[in-house]
GROMACS .gro file of N, CA, C and O in nm:
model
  504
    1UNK      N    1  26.048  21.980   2.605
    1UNK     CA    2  26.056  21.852   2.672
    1UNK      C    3  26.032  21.868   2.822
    1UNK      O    4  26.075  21.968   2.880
    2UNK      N    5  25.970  21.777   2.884
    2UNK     CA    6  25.963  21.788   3.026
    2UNK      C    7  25.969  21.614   3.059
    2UNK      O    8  25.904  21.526   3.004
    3UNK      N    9  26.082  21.600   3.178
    3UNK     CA   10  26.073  21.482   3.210
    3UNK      C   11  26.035  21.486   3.364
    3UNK      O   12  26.053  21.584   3.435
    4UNK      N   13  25.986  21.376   3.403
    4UNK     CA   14  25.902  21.326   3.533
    4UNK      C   15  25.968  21.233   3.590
    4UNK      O   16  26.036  21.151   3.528
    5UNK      N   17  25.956  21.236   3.699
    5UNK     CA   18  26.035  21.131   3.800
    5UNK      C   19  25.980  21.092   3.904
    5UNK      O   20  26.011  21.157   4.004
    6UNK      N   21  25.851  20.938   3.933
    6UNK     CA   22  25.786  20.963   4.046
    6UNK      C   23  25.857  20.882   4.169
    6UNK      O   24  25.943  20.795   4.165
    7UNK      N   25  25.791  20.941   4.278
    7UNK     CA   26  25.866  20.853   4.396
    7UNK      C   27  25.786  20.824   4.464
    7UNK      O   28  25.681  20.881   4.434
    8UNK      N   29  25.777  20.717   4.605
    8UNK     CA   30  25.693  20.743   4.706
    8UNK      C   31  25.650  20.581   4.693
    8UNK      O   32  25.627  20.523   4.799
    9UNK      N   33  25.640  20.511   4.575
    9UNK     CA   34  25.542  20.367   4.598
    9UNK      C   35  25.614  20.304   4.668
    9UNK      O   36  25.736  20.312   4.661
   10UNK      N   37  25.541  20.217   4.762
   10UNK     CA   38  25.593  20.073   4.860
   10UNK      C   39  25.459  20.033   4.865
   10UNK      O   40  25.351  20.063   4.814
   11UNK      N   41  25.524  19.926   4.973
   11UNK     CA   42  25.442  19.825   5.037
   11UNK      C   43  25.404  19.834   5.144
   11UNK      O   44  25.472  19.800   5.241
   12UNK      N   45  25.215  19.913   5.153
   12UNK     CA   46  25.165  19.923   5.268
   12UNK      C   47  25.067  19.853   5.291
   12UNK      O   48  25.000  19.817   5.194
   13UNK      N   49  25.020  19.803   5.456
   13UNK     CA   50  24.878  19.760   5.452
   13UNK      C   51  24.761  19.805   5.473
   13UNK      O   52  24.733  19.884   5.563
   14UNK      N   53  24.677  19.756   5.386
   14UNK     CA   54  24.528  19.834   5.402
   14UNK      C   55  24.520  19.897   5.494
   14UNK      O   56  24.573  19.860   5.598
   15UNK      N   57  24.422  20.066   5.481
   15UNK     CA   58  24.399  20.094   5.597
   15UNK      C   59  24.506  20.222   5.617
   15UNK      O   60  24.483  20.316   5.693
   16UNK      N   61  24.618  20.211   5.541
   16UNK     CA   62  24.773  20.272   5.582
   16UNK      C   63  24.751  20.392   5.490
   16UNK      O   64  24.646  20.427   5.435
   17UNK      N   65  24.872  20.447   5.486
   17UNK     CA   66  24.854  20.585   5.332
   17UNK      C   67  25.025  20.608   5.328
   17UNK      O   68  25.122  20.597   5.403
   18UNK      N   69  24.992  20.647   5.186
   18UNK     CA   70  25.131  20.655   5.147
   18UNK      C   71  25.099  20.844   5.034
   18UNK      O   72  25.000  20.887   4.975
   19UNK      N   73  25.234  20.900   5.056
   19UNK     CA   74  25.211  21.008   4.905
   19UNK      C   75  25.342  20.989   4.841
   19UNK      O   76  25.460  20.979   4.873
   20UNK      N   77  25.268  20.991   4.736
   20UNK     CA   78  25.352  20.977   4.599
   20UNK      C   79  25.377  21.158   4.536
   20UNK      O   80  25.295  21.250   4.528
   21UNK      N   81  25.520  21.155   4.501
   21UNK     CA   82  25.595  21.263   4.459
   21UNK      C   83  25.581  21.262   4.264
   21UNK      O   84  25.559  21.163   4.194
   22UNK      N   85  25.595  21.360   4.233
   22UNK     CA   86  25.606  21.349   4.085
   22UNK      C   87  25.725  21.505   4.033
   22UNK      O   88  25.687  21.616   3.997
   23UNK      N   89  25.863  21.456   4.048
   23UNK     CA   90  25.912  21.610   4.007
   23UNK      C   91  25.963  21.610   3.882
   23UNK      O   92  26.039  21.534   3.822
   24UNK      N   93  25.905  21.714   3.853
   24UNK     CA   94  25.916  21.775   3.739
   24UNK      C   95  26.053  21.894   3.674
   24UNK      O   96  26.104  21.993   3.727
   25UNK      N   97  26.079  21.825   3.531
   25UNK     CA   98  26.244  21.913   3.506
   25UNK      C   99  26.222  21.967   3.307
   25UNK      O  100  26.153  21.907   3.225
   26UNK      N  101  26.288  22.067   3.288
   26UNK     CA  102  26.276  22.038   3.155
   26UNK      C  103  26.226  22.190   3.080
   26UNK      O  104  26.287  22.249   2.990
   27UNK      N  105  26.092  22.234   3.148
   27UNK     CA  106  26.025  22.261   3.125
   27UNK      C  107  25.940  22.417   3.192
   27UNK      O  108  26.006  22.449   3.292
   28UNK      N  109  25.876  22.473   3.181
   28UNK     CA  110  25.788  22.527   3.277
   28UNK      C  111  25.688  22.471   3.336
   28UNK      O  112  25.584  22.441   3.279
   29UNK      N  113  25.718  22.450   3.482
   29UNK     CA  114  25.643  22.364   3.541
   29UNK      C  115  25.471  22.417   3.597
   29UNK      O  116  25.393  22.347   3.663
   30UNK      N  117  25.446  22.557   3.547
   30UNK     CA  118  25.370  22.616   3.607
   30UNK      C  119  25.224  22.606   3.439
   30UNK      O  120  25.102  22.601   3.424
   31UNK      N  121  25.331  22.607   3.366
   31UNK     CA  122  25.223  22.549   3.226
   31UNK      C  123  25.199  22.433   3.168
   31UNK      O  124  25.191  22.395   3.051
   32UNK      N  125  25.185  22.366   3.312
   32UNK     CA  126  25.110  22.214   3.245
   32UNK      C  127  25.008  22.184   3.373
   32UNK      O  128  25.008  22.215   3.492
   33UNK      N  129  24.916  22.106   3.282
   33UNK     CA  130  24.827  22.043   3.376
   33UNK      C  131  24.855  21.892   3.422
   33UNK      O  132  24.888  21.827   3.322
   34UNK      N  133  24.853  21.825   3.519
   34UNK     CA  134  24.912  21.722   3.584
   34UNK      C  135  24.814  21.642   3.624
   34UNK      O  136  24.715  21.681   3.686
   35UNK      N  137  24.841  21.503   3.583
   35UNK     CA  138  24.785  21.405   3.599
   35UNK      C  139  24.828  21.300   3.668
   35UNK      O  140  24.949  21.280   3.670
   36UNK      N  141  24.716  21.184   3.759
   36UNK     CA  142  24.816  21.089   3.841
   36UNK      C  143  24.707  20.945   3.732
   36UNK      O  144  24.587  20.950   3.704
   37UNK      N  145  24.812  20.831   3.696
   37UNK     CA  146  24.727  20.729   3.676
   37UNK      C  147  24.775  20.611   3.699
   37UNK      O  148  24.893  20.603   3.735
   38UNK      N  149  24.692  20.487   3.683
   38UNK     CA  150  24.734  20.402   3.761
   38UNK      C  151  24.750  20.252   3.679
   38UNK      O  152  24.656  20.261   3.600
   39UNK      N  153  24.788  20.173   3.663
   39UNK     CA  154  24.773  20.033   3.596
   39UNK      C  155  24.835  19.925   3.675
   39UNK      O  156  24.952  19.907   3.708
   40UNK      N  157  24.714  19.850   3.701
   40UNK     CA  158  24.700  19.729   3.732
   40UNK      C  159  24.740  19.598   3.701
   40UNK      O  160  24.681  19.573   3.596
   41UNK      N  161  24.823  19.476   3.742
   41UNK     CA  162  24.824  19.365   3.648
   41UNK      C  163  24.754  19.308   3.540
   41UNK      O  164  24.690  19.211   3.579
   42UNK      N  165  24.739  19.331   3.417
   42UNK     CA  166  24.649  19.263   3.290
   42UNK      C  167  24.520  19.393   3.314
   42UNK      O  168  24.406  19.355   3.288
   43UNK      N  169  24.532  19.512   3.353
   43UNK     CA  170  24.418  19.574   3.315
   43UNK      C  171  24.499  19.684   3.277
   43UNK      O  172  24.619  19.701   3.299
   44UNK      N  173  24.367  19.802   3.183
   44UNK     CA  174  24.419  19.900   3.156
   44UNK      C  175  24.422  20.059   3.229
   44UNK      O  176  24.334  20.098   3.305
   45UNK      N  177  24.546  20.144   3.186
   45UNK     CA  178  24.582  20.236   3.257
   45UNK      C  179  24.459  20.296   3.305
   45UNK      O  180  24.362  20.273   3.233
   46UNK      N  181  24.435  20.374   3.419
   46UNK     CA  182  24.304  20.442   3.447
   46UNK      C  183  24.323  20.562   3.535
   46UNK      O  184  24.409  20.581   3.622
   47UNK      N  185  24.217  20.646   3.491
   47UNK     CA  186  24.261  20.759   3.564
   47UNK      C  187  24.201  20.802   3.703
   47UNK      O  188  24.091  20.784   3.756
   48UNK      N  189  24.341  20.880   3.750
   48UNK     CA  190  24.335  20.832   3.936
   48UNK      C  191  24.282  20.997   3.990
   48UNK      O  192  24.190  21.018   4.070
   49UNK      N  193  24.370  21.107   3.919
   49UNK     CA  194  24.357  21.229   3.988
   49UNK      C  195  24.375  21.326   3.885
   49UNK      O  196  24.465  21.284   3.812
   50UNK      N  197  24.331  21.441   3.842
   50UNK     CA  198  24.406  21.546   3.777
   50UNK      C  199  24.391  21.718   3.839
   50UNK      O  200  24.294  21.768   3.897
   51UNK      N  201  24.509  21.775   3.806
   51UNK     CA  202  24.506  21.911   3.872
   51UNK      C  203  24.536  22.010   3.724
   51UNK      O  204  24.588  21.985   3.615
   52UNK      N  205  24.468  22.140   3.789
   52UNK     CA  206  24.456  22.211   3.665
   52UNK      C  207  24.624  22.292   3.699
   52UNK      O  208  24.692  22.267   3.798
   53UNK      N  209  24.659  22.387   3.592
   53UNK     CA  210  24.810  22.491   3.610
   53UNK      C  211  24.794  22.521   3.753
   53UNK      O  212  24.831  22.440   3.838
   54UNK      N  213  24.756  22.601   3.774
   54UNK     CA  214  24.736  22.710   3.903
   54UNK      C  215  24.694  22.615   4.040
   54UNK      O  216  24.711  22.672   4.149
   55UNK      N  217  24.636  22.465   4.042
   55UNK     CA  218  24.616  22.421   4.160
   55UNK      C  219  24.498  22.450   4.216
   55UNK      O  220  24.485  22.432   4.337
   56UNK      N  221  24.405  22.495   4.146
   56UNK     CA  222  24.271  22.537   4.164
   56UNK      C  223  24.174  22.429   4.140
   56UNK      O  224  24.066  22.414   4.198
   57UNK      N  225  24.216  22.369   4.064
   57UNK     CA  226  24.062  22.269   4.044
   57UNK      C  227  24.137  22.121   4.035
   57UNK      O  228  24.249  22.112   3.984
   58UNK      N  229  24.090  22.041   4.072
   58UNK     CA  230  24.124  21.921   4.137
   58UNK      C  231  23.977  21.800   4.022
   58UNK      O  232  23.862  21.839   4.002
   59UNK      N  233  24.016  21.709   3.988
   59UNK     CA  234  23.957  21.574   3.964
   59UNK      C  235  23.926  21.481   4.029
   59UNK      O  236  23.911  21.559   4.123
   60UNK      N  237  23.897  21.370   4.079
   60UNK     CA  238  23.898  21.232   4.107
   60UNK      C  239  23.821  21.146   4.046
   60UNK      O  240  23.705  21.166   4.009
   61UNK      N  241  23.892  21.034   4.034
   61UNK     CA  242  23.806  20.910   3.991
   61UNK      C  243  23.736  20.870   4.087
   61UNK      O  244  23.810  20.884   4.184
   62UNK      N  245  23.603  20.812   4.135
   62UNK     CA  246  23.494  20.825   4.173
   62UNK      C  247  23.554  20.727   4.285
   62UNK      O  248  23.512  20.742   4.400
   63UNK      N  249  23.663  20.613   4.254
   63UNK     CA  250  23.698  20.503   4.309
   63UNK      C  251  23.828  20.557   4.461
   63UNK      O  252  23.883  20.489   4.548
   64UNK      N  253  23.831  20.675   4.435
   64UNK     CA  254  23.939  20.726   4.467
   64UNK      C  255  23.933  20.817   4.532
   64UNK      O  256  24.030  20.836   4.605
   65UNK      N  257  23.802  20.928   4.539
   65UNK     CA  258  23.761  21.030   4.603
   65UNK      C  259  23.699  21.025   4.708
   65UNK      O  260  23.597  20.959   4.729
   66UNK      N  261  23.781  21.127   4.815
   66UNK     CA  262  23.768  21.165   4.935
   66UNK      C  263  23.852  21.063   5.047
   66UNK      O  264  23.853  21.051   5.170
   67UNK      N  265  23.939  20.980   4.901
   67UNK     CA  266  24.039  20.914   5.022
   67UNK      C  267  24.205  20.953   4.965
   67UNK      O  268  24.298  20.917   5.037
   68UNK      N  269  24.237  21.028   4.832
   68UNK     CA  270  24.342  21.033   4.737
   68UNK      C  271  24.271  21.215   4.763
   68UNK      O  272  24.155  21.255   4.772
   69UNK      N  273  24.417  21.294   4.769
   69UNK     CA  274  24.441  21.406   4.756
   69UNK      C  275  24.538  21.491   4.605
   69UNK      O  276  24.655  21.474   4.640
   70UNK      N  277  24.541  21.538   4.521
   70UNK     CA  278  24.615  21.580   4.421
   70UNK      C  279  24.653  21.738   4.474
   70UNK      O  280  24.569  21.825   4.496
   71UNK      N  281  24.810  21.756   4.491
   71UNK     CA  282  24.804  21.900   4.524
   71UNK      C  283  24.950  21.912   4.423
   71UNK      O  284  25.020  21.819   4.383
   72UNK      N  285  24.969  22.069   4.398
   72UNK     CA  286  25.081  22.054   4.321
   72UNK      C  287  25.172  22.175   4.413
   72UNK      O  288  25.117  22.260   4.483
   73UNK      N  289  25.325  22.161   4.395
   73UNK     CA  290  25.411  22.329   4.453
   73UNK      C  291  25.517  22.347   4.313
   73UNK      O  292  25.613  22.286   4.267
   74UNK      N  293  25.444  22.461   4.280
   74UNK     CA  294  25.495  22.513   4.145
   74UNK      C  295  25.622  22.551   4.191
   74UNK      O  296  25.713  22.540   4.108
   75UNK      N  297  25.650  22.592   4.301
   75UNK     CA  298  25.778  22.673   4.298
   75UNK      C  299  25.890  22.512   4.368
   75UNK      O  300  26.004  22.520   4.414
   76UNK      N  301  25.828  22.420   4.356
   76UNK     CA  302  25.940  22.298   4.369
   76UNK      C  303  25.890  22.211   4.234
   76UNK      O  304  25.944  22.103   4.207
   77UNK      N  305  25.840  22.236   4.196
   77UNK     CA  306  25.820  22.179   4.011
   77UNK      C  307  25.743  22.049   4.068
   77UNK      O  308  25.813  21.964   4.013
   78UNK      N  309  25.685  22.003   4.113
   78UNK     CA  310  25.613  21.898   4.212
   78UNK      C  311  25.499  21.906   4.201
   78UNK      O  312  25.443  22.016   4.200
   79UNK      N  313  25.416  21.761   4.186
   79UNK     CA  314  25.262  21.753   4.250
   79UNK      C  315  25.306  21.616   4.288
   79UNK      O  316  25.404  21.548   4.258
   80UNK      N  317  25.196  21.597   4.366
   80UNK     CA  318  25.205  21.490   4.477
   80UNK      C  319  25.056  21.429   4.491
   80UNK      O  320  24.967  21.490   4.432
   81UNK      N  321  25.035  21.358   4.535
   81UNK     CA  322  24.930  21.230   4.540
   81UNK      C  323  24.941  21.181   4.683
   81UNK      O  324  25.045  21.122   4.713
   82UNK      N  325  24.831  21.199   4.790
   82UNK     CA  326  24.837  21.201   4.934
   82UNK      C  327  24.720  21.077   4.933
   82UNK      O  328  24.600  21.100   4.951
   83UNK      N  329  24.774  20.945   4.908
   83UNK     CA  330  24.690  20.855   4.906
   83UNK      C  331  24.630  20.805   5.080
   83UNK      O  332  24.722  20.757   5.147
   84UNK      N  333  24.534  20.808   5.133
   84UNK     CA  334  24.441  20.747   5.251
   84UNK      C  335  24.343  20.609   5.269
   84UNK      O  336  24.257  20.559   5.197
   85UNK      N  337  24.383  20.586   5.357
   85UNK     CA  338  24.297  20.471   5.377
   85UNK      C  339  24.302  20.373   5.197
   85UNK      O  340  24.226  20.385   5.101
   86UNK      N  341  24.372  20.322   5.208
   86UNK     CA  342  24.463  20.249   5.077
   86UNK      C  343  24.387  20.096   5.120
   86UNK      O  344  24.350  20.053   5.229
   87UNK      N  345  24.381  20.040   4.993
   87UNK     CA  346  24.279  19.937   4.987
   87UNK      C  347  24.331  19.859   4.889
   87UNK      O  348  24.409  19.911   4.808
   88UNK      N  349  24.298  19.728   4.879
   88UNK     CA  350  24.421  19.624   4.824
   88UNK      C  351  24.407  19.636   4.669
   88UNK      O  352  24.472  19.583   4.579
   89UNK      N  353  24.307  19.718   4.668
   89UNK     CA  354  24.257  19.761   4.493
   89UNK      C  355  24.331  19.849   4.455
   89UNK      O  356  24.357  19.870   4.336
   90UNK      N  357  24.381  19.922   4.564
   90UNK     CA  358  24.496  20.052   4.483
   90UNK      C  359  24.628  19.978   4.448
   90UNK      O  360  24.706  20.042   4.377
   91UNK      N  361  24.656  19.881   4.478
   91UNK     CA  362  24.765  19.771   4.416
   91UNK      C  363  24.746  19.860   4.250
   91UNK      O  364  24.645  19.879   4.183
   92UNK      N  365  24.909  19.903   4.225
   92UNK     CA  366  24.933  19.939   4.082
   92UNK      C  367  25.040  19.993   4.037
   92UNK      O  368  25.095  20.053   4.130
   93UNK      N  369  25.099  20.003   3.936
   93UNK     CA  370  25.239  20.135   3.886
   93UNK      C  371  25.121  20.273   3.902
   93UNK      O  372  25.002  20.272   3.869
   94UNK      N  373  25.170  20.341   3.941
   94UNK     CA  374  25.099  20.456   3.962
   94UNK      C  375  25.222  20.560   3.838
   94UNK      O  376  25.343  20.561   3.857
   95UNK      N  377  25.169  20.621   3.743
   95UNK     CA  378  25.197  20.695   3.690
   95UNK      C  379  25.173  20.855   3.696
   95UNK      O  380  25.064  20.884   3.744
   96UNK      N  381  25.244  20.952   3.661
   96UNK     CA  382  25.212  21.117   3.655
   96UNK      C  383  25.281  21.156   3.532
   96UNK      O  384  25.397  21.127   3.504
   97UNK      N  385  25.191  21.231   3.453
   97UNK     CA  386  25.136  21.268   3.371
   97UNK      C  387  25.158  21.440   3.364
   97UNK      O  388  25.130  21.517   3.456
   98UNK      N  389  25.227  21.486   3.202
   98UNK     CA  390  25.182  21.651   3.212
   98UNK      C  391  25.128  21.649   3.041
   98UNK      O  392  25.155  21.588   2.937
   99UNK      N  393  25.059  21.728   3.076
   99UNK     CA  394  24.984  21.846   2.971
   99UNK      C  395  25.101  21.946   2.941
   99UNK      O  396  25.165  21.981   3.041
  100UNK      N  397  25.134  21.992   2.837
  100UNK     CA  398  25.169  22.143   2.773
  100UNK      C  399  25.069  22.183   2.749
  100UNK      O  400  25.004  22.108   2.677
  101UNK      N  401  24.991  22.329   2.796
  101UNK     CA  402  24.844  22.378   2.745
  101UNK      C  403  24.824  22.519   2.877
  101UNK      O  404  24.845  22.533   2.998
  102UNK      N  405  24.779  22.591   2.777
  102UNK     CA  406  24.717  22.741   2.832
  102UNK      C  407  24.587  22.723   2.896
  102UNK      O  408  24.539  22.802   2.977
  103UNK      N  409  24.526  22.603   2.849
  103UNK     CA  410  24.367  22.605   2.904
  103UNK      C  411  24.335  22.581   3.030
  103UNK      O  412  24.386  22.476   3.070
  104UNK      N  413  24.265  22.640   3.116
  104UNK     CA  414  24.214  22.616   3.245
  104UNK      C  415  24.147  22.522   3.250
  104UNK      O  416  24.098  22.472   3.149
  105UNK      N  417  24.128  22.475   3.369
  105UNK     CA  418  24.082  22.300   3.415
  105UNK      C  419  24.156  22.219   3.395
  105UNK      O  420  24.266  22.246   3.347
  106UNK      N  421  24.114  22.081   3.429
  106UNK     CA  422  24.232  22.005   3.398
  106UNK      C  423  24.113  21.837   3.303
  106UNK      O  424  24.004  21.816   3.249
  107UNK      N  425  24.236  21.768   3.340
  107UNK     CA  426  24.200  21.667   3.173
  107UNK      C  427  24.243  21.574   3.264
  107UNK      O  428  24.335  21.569   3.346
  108UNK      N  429  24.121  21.473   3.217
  108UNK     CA  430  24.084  21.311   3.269
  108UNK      C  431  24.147  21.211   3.158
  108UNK      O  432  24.175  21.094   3.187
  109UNK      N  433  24.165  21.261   3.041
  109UNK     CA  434  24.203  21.147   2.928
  109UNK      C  435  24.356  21.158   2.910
  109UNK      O  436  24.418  21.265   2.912
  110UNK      N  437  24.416  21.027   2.891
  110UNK     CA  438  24.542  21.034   2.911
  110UNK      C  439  24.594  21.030   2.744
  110UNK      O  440  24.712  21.053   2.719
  111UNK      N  441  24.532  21.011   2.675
  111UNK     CA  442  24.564  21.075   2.533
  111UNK      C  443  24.588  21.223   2.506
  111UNK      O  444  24.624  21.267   2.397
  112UNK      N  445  24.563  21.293   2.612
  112UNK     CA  446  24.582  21.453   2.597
  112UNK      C  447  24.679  21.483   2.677
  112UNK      O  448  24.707  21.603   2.671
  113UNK      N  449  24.745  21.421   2.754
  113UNK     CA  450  24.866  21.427   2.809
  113UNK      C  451  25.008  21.392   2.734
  113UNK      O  452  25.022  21.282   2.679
  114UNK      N  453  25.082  21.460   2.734
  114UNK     CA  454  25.207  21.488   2.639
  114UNK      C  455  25.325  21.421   2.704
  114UNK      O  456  25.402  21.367   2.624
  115UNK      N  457  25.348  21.413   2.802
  115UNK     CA  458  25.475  21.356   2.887
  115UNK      C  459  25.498  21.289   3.010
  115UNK      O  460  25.503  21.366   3.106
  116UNK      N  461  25.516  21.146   3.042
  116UNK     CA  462  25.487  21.043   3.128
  116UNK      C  463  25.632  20.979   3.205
  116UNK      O  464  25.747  20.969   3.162
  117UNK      N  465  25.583  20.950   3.307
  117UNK     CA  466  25.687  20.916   3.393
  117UNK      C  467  25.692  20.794   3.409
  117UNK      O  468  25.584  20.734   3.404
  118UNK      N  469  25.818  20.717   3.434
  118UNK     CA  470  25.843  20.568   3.441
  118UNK      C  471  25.749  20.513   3.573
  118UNK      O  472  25.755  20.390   3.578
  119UNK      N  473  25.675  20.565   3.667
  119UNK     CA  474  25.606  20.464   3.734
  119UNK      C  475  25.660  20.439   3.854
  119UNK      O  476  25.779  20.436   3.884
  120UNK      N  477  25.552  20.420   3.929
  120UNK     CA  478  25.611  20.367   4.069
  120UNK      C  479  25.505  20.306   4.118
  120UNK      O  480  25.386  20.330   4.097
  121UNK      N  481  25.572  20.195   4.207
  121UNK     CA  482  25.497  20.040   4.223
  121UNK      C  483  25.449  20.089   4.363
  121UNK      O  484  25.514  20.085   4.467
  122UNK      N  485  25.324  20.135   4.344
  122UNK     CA  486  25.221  20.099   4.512
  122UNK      C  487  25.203  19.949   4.501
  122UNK      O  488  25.200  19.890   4.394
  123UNK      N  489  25.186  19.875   4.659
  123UNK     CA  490  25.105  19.749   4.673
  123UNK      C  491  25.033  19.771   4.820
  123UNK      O  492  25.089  19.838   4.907
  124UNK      N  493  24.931  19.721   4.836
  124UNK     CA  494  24.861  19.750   4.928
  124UNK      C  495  24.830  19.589   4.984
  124UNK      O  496  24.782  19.509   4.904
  125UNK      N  497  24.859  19.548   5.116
  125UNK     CA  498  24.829  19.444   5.147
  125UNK      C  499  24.729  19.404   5.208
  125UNK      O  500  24.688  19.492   5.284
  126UNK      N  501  24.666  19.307   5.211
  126UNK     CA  502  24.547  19.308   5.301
  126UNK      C  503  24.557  19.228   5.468
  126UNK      O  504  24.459  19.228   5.543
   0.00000   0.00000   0.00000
């Protein structure tokens, strides 16, 4: 079992940045791959960021890259989400996500993710 606990969402305005925490208990935190995702009012969950075990290889959703950072600290059971220049579209529960898995790289589909955290409310104002 591994449970998740994210922190960090408020209410910023465009333009602003916020990072979101995701710590991790339960488990070995160094054998999962970690995911950040996001859901919107009346739309569906989508994926925001993913990091492989080791912190080596990094994802982004296309909507999201080069302004959203994914880094993880194994030795505080933690990855984190260093959101920039925030835009009224990142309005969402932002979720994090683990994998149990030996395999290198990391995973965009949230059906392959094993264990999810209750969410935390970004809003971005304009």
């Amino acid at each position: 079992q591994v449970q998740l606990v994210e922190s960090g969402g408020e209410l910023v305005q465009a333009g602003g940045s916020l990072r979101l925490s995701c710590a991790a208990s339960g488990r070995t935190f160094s054998s999962t791959r970690m995911g950040w995702f996001r859901q919107a009012p009346g739309k569906e969950r989508d994926f925001v960021a993913a990091i492989s075990i080791g912190g080596g290889s990094t994802y982004y959703a296309d909507s999201v890259k080069g302004r959203f950072t994914i880094f993880r600290d194994n030795a505080k059971n933690t990855v984190y989400l260093q959101m920039n220049s925030l835009k009224p579209d990142d309005t969402a529960v932002y979720y994090c996500a683990a994998q149990i898995t030996t395999r290198l790289g990391v995973s965009r589909k949230s059906d392959e993710y094993d264990y999810w955290g209750q969410g935390t409310q970004v809003t971005v104002s304009s």
